[in-house]
Amino acid sequence: MPIVIAPEIQALAPELVALRRDFHRHPELGFQEERTSRLVAERLEALGFAVQRNVAKTGVVARLVHPARKGPILAFRADMDALPLTEANTHDFVSLHPGAMHACGHDGHMAILLGFARWLSQRKARFPGEIRLLFQPAEEGLGGAAPMIAEGALEGVGAIVGLHLWSGLKLGYAGVRPGPIMATCDEFVITVHGKGGHAARPQETADAVLAASQVVVALQTIVSRAVDPLQPAVVTVGQIAGGSAHNIIADRVELRGTARTFDRVLRRRLPELIRQRAEAAAAICGATVELQWIEQYPPTINDARMAELVRKAAETVLGKDRVGPGEPTMGAEDMAYYLEKIPGCFFFLGAGNPERGIDKPHHNPRFDLDEEALPYGVAIFAAVAERFFAEAG
Ligand SMILES: [Zn+2]
Ligand SMILES: [Zn+2]
């Protein structure tokens, strides 16, 4: 079945491409999206939205309220930040700023939400409630969603929808799944304290390198032996640092890692599981440990009813055979903060096109997306709004 996009949405395609390329040329890192958010706010004001600037520093909240002001509030979210990466692409709209690149598709997310805003602006009295557009800063690690919520972006909102353009999914396909779709990404630092000394006189020391090695191995018993095998979890030690010379026994080693799960209850258990094992393993070598826990994004969990609504909306645009459940990933996403507060759905929209060489993973210096996906995104958002307000009665 061919994909049929409403002509008035297909007509937005040149504008969507121009917007995406403009954002792409001018990437800005998290909480520094000054130019980006100015451009977004100006455009939304011109389209007749009530615009609030400087939410969570560089965020923008735009409201389109029905004159009769009844009915629920439906929010849509786009993220605005780029990554600290130097672009290796050679197309004619490459990043003008070395060390910054839209390598995750957030330039496309903004273009889609602004295209949707134009579509809405031509239908101001269509939906009997409010449509709120959230352009948030700092998705990549700094968690811009949290201060957006703290500053009232979700006030009164009944449901929220967001998408991620996905290069690993082919153009024309979408992945919509109820329940957990992305994991937590909490970070931990374990400092192993031993007693240093001469490499040739180990009996006088407590070897922090040996103790740290035992800790790394012991942590592998968490997922394999302490967690339900039907429950996905990851404990990775990604960094290990200690010691000063080949013939000195180290007195201190630092391990850094990440612990991930889809489950809020298991998430609360992980710090204690890690602490117990680290302490016991280090004790074998006469060493002690200190655990620092750095809480990052919560799990991204879709509401079943909203996921069903988005799935049906996506099917009307792309066709039943092109909308699947997608695959959950142990990656993390700060859309999770909104979904902790209110029901909503975050879904993946295919933007990969291997035949055209568009197949690089996200966060790669050669990342790109097929811009044909942009009108698909607008069409799905429009279908979601239609369906949401129809169901709200
Ligand atoms: Zn990313
Ligand atoms: Zn992203």
Coordinates of C-alpha atoms and ligand atoms in Angstrom, one line a residue:
M1 CA 0.0 0.0 0.0
P2 CA 1.4 3.4 -0.9
I3 CA 1.7 6.0 1.9
V4 CA -0.9 8.7 1.4
I5 CA -0.2 12.1 3.0
A6 CA -2.9 14.8 2.9
P7 CA -1.9 17.3 0.2
E8 CA -1.9 20.2 2.6
I9 CA 0.6 18.4 4.8
Q10 CA 2.7 17.2 1.8
A11 CA 2.8 20.9 0.7
L12 CA 4.7 21.7 3.9
A13 CA 7.6 19.5 2.8
P14 CA 9.9 22.3 1.4
E15 CA 9.4 24.3 4.5
L16 CA 10.1 21.3 6.8
V17 CA 13.3 20.6 4.9
A18 CA 14.4 24.2 5.0
L19 CA 13.8 24.4 8.8
R20 CA 15.6 21.2 9.5
R21 CA 18.6 22.2 7.5
D22 CA 18.7 25.6 9.1
F23 CA 18.7 24.0 12.6
H24 CA 21.3 21.5 11.3
R25 CA 23.6 24.3 10.2
H26 CA 23.4 26.0 13.6
P27 CA 23.6 23.3 16.3
E28 CA 23.6 24.4 19.9
L29 CA 24.4 22.2 22.9
G30 CA 22.1 21.6 25.9
F31 CA 20.8 24.7 27.7
Q32 CA 22.6 26.9 25.1
E33 CA 19.9 26.7 22.5
E34 CA 19.7 30.5 22.2
R35 CA 19.4 31.0 18.5
T36 CA 17.3 27.9 18.1
S37 CA 14.7 28.8 20.7
R38 CA 14.5 32.4 19.5
L39 CA 13.7 31.1 16.0
V40 CA 11.2 28.6 17.3
A41 CA 9.5 31.3 19.5
E42 CA 9.3 33.9 16.7
R43 CA 7.8 31.4 14.3
L44 CA 5.2 30.2 16.8
E45 CA 4.2 33.8 17.6
A46 CA 3.8 34.6 13.9
L47 CA 1.5 31.6 13.7
G48 CA -0.7 33.0 16.4
F49 CA 0.3 30.8 19.4
A50 CA 0.6 32.2 22.9
V51 CA 4.3 31.8 23.5
Q52 CA 6.3 31.6 26.7
R53 CA 10.0 31.9 26.3
N54 CA 12.9 31.0 28.6
V55 CA 11.2 28.1 30.2
A56 CA 13.9 25.9 31.8
K57 CA 16.4 28.5 30.5
T58 CA 16.0 28.0 26.7
G59 CA 12.8 26.1 26.4
V60 CA 9.6 27.4 24.7
V61 CA 6.0 26.5 25.5
A62 CA 3.4 27.5 23.0
R63 CA -0.4 27.2 23.5
L64 CA -3.2 27.2 21.0
V65 CA -6.4 27.4 23.0
H66 CA -9.9 27.0 21.6
P67 CA -12.0 30.2 22.0
A68 CA -14.6 28.3 24.0
R69 CA -11.9 26.9 26.3
K70 CA -13.4 23.5 27.2
G71 CA -12.0 20.1 26.7
P72 CA -8.6 18.6 27.6
I73 CA -5.1 19.7 26.9
L74 CA -2.9 17.6 24.6
A75 CA 0.8 18.3 24.5
F76 CA 3.4 17.5 21.9
R77 CA 7.1 17.6 22.7
A78 CA 10.3 18.2 20.6
D79 CA 13.9 18.4 21.9
M80 CA 16.2 21.1 20.6
D81 CA 19.8 20.3 21.6
A82 CA 22.7 19.1 19.5
L83 CA 25.6 16.8 20.5
P84 CA 29.3 17.7 21.3
L85 CA 30.5 16.1 18.1
T86 CA 32.2 17.4 14.9
E87 CA 30.2 16.5 11.8
A88 CA 31.9 14.3 9.2
N89 CA 29.1 14.6 6.5
T90 CA 29.8 16.5 3.3
H91 CA 26.3 17.6 2.2
D92 CA 25.7 21.3 1.7
F93 CA 24.1 22.0 5.1
V94 CA 26.8 20.6 7.4
S95 CA 27.2 22.1 10.9
L96 CA 28.8 25.5 10.9
H97 CA 30.2 24.9 14.4
P98 CA 33.0 22.4 14.9
G99 CA 32.3 20.4 18.0
A100 CA 28.6 20.6 17.7
M101 CA 26.3 18.6 15.5
H102 CA 22.6 17.5 15.3
A103 CA 23.6 13.9 15.2
C104 CA 20.4 12.5 16.9
G105 CA 17.7 14.0 14.7
H106 CA 16.5 16.7 17.1
D107 CA 16.7 19.2 14.2
G108 CA 14.1 17.0 12.5
H109 CA 11.9 16.9 15.6
M110 CA 11.8 20.7 15.8
A111 CA 10.9 20.9 12.0
I112 CA 8.1 18.4 12.5
L113 CA 6.6 20.2 15.5
L114 CA 6.8 23.6 13.7
G115 CA 5.2 22.1 10.6
F116 CA 2.5 20.7 12.8
A117 CA 2.1 24.2 14.4
R118 CA 1.5 25.7 10.9
W119 CA -1.1 23.0 10.2
L120 CA -2.8 23.8 13.5
S121 CA -2.7 27.6 12.9
Q122 CA -4.9 27.0 9.8
R123 CA -7.4 25.2 12.0
K124 CA -7.6 27.3 15.1
A125 CA -11.1 26.3 16.2
R126 CA -10.8 22.6 15.2
F127 CA -10.0 21.1 18.6
P128 CA -12.3 21.9 21.6
G129 CA -9.5 22.2 24.1
E130 CA -5.8 23.2 24.1
I131 CA -2.9 22.0 22.1
R132 CA 0.4 22.8 23.8
L133 CA 3.8 22.5 22.1
L134 CA 6.8 21.9 24.3
F135 CA 10.2 22.7 22.8
Q136 CA 12.6 21.6 25.5
P137 CA 16.3 22.1 25.9
A138 CA 19.0 19.6 26.8
E139 CA 17.7 16.1 26.2
E140 CA 21.2 14.6 25.7
G141 CA 22.2 13.9 29.3
L142 CA 21.3 17.0 31.1
G143 CA 17.6 16.3 31.4
G144 CA 15.9 19.5 30.3
A145 CA 12.5 17.9 30.7
A146 CA 12.8 18.0 34.5
P147 CA 13.1 21.8 34.8
M148 CA 10.4 22.2 32.1
I149 CA 8.0 20.3 34.3
A150 CA 9.2 22.2 37.4
E151 CA 8.4 25.5 35.6
G152 CA 4.8 24.4 34.9
A153 CA 5.0 23.1 31.3
L154 CA 2.7 20.2 32.1
E155 CA 0.1 22.2 34.1
G156 CA -3.3 21.0 33.3
V157 CA -2.0 18.7 30.5
G158 CA -4.1 15.5 30.0
A159 CA -1.7 13.6 27.8
I160 CA 1.6 14.1 25.9
V161 CA 3.0 12.7 22.7
G162 CA 6.5 12.8 21.3
L163 CA 8.5 11.0 18.6
H164 CA 12.1 10.1 17.8
L165 CA 13.2 9.9 14.2
W166 CA 15.1 6.7 14.0
S167 CA 17.8 5.8 11.5
G168 CA 17.7 2.2 12.4
L169 CA 14.1 2.0 11.2
K170 CA 13.3 2.3 7.5
L171 CA 11.6 5.4 6.1
G172 CA 7.8 4.9 6.1
Y173 CA 7.8 2.7 9.2
A174 CA 6.9 3.5 12.8
G175 CA 7.4 1.6 16.1
V176 CA 4.7 2.2 18.7
R177 CA 4.7 0.1 21.8
P178 CA 2.8 0.2 25.1
G179 CA 4.6 -0.1 28.4
P180 CA 8.4 0.3 28.9
I181 CA 10.3 1.2 25.8
M182 CA 13.5 2.8 27.1
A183 CA 15.5 2.2 30.2
T184 CA 16.8 4.1 33.2
C185 CA 20.5 5.1 32.9
D186 CA 21.7 5.7 36.4
E187 CA 25.4 6.2 36.9
F188 CA 27.6 4.9 39.7
V189 CA 31.1 5.6 40.9
I190 CA 32.8 3.0 43.2
T191 CA 36.0 4.1 44.9
V192 CA 38.1 1.2 46.2
H193 CA 40.4 2.1 49.1
G194 CA 43.3 -0.2 49.8
K195 CA 46.8 0.2 51.2
G196 CA 49.6 1.0 48.8
G197 CA 53.1 -0.4 48.9
H198 CA 56.0 -2.1 47.1
A199 CA 54.9 -4.5 44.4
A200 CA 57.4 -7.0 45.8
R201 CA 56.0 -6.9 49.3
P202 CA 52.2 -7.5 48.7
Q203 CA 51.8 -9.0 52.2
E204 CA 52.1 -5.4 53.6
T205 CA 49.4 -4.0 51.4
A206 CA 45.7 -4.1 50.5
D207 CA 45.9 -4.2 46.7
A208 CA 43.2 -1.8 45.4
V209 CA 43.7 -3.0 41.8
L210 CA 43.1 -6.6 42.7
A211 CA 40.1 -5.6 44.9
A212 CA 38.7 -3.5 42.0
S213 CA 39.1 -6.5 39.7
Q214 CA 37.1 -8.7 42.1
V215 CA 34.4 -5.9 42.3
V216 CA 34.0 -5.9 38.5
V217 CA 33.5 -9.6 38.4
A218 CA 31.2 -9.6 41.5
L219 CA 29.0 -7.0 39.9
Q220 CA 28.3 -9.5 37.0
T221 CA 26.4 -11.7 39.5
I222 CA 23.7 -9.0 39.9
V223 CA 22.0 -9.5 36.5
S224 CA 22.8 -13.2 36.3
R225 CA 21.8 -14.2 39.8
A226 CA 19.9 -11.5 41.7
V227 CA 17.5 -10.3 39.0
D228 CA 14.5 -12.2 37.5
P229 CA 15.7 -13.6 34.2
L230 CA 12.6 -12.3 32.6
Q231 CA 13.5 -8.8 33.7
P232 CA 16.0 -7.0 31.5
A233 CA 18.8 -5.2 33.3
V234 CA 22.3 -4.0 32.6
V235 CA 25.2 -3.4 34.9
T236 CA 28.2 -2.1 33.0
V237 CA 31.6 -0.9 34.4
G238 CA 32.8 1.3 31.6
Q239 CA 35.8 3.0 33.2
I240 CA 38.5 1.9 35.6
A241 CA 41.3 4.1 36.8
G242 CA 44.0 3.7 39.4
G243 CA 47.6 3.0 40.2
S244 CA 50.7 5.0 39.3
A245 CA 53.4 2.6 38.2
H246 CA 54.0 -1.0 37.3
N247 CA 55.9 -1.8 40.5
I248 CA 53.7 0.0 43.0
I249 CA 50.6 -1.5 44.6
A250 CA 47.8 1.0 44.2
D251 CA 46.0 2.3 47.3
R252 CA 43.0 3.7 45.3
V253 CA 41.0 2.7 42.2
E254 CA 37.9 4.3 40.8
L255 CA 35.3 2.4 38.8
R256 CA 32.5 4.1 36.8
G257 CA 29.5 2.4 35.4
T258 CA 25.9 2.5 34.4
A259 CA 22.9 0.5 35.7
R260 CA 19.8 0.2 33.6
T261 CA 16.4 -1.3 33.8
F262 CA 12.8 -0.8 32.6
D263 CA 11.4 -1.4 36.0
R264 CA 10.9 1.3 38.7
V265 CA 11.0 -1.2 41.6
L266 CA 14.2 -2.9 40.4
R267 CA 15.7 0.5 39.8
R268 CA 15.4 1.2 43.6
R269 CA 17.1 -2.2 44.4
L270 CA 20.1 -1.8 42.2
P271 CA 22.2 0.6 44.4
E272 CA 22.0 -1.8 47.4
L273 CA 22.8 -4.8 45.2
I274 CA 25.8 -3.1 43.9
R275 CA 27.0 -1.9 47.3
Q276 CA 26.7 -5.3 48.9
R277 CA 28.7 -7.0 46.2
A278 CA 31.3 -4.3 45.9
E279 CA 31.9 -4.4 49.7
A280 CA 32.1 -8.1 49.9
A281 CA 34.4 -8.5 46.9
A282 CA 36.8 -5.7 48.1
A283 CA 36.8 -7.2 51.6
I284 CA 38.5 -10.4 50.3
C285 CA 41.6 -8.1 49.6
G286 CA 41.3 -6.1 52.8
A287 CA 40.0 -3.1 50.9
T288 CA 36.9 -1.0 51.4
V289 CA 34.6 0.8 49.0
E290 CA 32.6 4.0 48.7
L291 CA 29.6 4.1 46.4
Q292 CA 28.3 7.3 44.8
W293 CA 25.0 7.0 43.0
I294 CA 24.1 9.5 40.3
E295 CA 20.4 9.3 39.4
Q296 CA 19.7 9.9 35.8
Y297 CA 16.6 9.4 33.6
P298 CA 13.7 7.3 34.8
P299 CA 12.4 4.5 32.5
T300 CA 10.3 5.7 29.5
I301 CA 7.0 3.9 30.0
N302 CA 4.1 4.5 27.5
D303 CA 0.5 4.5 28.7
A304 CA -1.4 1.6 27.1
R305 CA -4.4 3.7 26.0
M306 CA -2.3 6.5 24.5
A307 CA 0.0 4.0 22.7
E308 CA -3.1 2.4 21.2
L309 CA -4.3 5.8 20.1
V310 CA -0.9 6.7 18.5
R311 CA -0.6 3.3 16.9
K312 CA -4.0 3.7 15.2
A313 CA -3.2 7.3 14.2
A314 CA 0.2 6.1 12.7
E315 CA -1.7 3.3 10.8
T316 CA -4.0 5.8 9.1
V317 CA -1.0 7.6 7.8
L318 CA 1.5 4.8 7.0
G319 CA -0.7 1.8 6.6
K320 CA -1.3 -1.1 9.0
D321 CA 1.6 -3.1 7.7
R322 CA 4.2 -0.3 8.3
V323 CA 3.4 0.2 12.0
G324 CA 4.9 -2.3 14.4
P325 CA 5.7 -2.5 18.1
G326 CA 9.3 -1.6 17.5
E327 CA 12.0 -2.8 19.8
P328 CA 12.5 -1.6 23.4
T329 CA 16.1 -0.3 23.9
M330 CA 18.3 -0.1 27.0
G331 CA 19.1 3.4 25.9
A332 CA 17.5 6.3 27.8
E333 CA 15.4 9.3 27.0
D334 CA 14.3 12.3 29.1
M335 CA 10.8 12.1 27.6
A336 CA 10.6 9.7 30.6
Y337 CA 10.1 12.6 33.0
Y338 CA 6.9 13.7 31.4
L339 CA 5.6 10.1 31.2
E340 CA 6.2 9.7 34.9
K341 CA 3.7 12.5 35.5
I342 CA 1.0 12.1 32.9
P343 CA -0.1 9.4 30.4
G344 CA 1.5 9.7 27.0
C345 CA 3.3 7.9 24.2
F346 CA 6.8 8.2 22.8
F347 CA 7.2 6.5 19.5
F348 CA 9.8 5.9 16.8
L349 CA 9.5 7.1 13.2
G350 CA 11.7 5.5 10.6
A351 CA 14.2 7.9 9.0
G352 CA 16.7 5.4 7.7
N353 CA 17.2 4.7 4.0
P354 CA 20.1 2.3 3.4
E355 CA 19.7 2.6 -0.4
R356 CA 20.5 6.2 -0.2
G357 CA 23.3 5.6 2.3
I358 CA 21.3 6.9 5.2
D359 CA 22.1 4.2 7.7
K360 CA 24.5 5.6 10.3
P361 CA 23.6 5.1 13.9
H362 CA 22.5 8.0 16.1
H363 CA 25.4 10.0 17.7
N364 CA 27.7 9.1 14.8
P365 CA 29.6 12.0 13.0
R366 CA 28.0 10.8 9.7
F367 CA 24.5 10.5 11.1
D368 CA 21.8 11.7 8.7
L369 CA 18.0 11.2 8.3
D370 CA 15.8 10.9 5.3
E371 CA 13.9 14.2 5.2
E372 CA 10.9 12.5 3.5
A373 CA 10.1 11.4 7.1
L374 CA 9.3 15.0 8.1
P375 CA 5.8 15.3 6.6
Y376 CA 5.0 11.8 7.9
G377 CA 5.7 13.1 11.4
V378 CA 3.4 16.0 10.9
A379 CA 0.7 13.8 9.5
I380 CA 0.9 11.4 12.4
F381 CA 0.8 14.3 14.9
A382 CA -2.3 15.7 13.1
A383 CA -4.0 12.3 13.2
V384 CA -3.2 11.9 16.9
A385 CA -4.8 15.3 17.6
E386 CA -7.9 14.3 15.6
R387 CA -8.3 11.0 17.3
F388 CA -7.5 12.3 20.8
F389 CA -10.2 15.0 20.7
A390 CA -12.7 12.7 19.0
E391 CA -12.2 10.1 21.8
A392 CA -12.4 12.9 24.4
G393 CA -15.8 13.6 23.0
Ligands
ZN1 ZN 20.6 11.2 21.3
ZN2 ZN 17.6 12.0 20.7

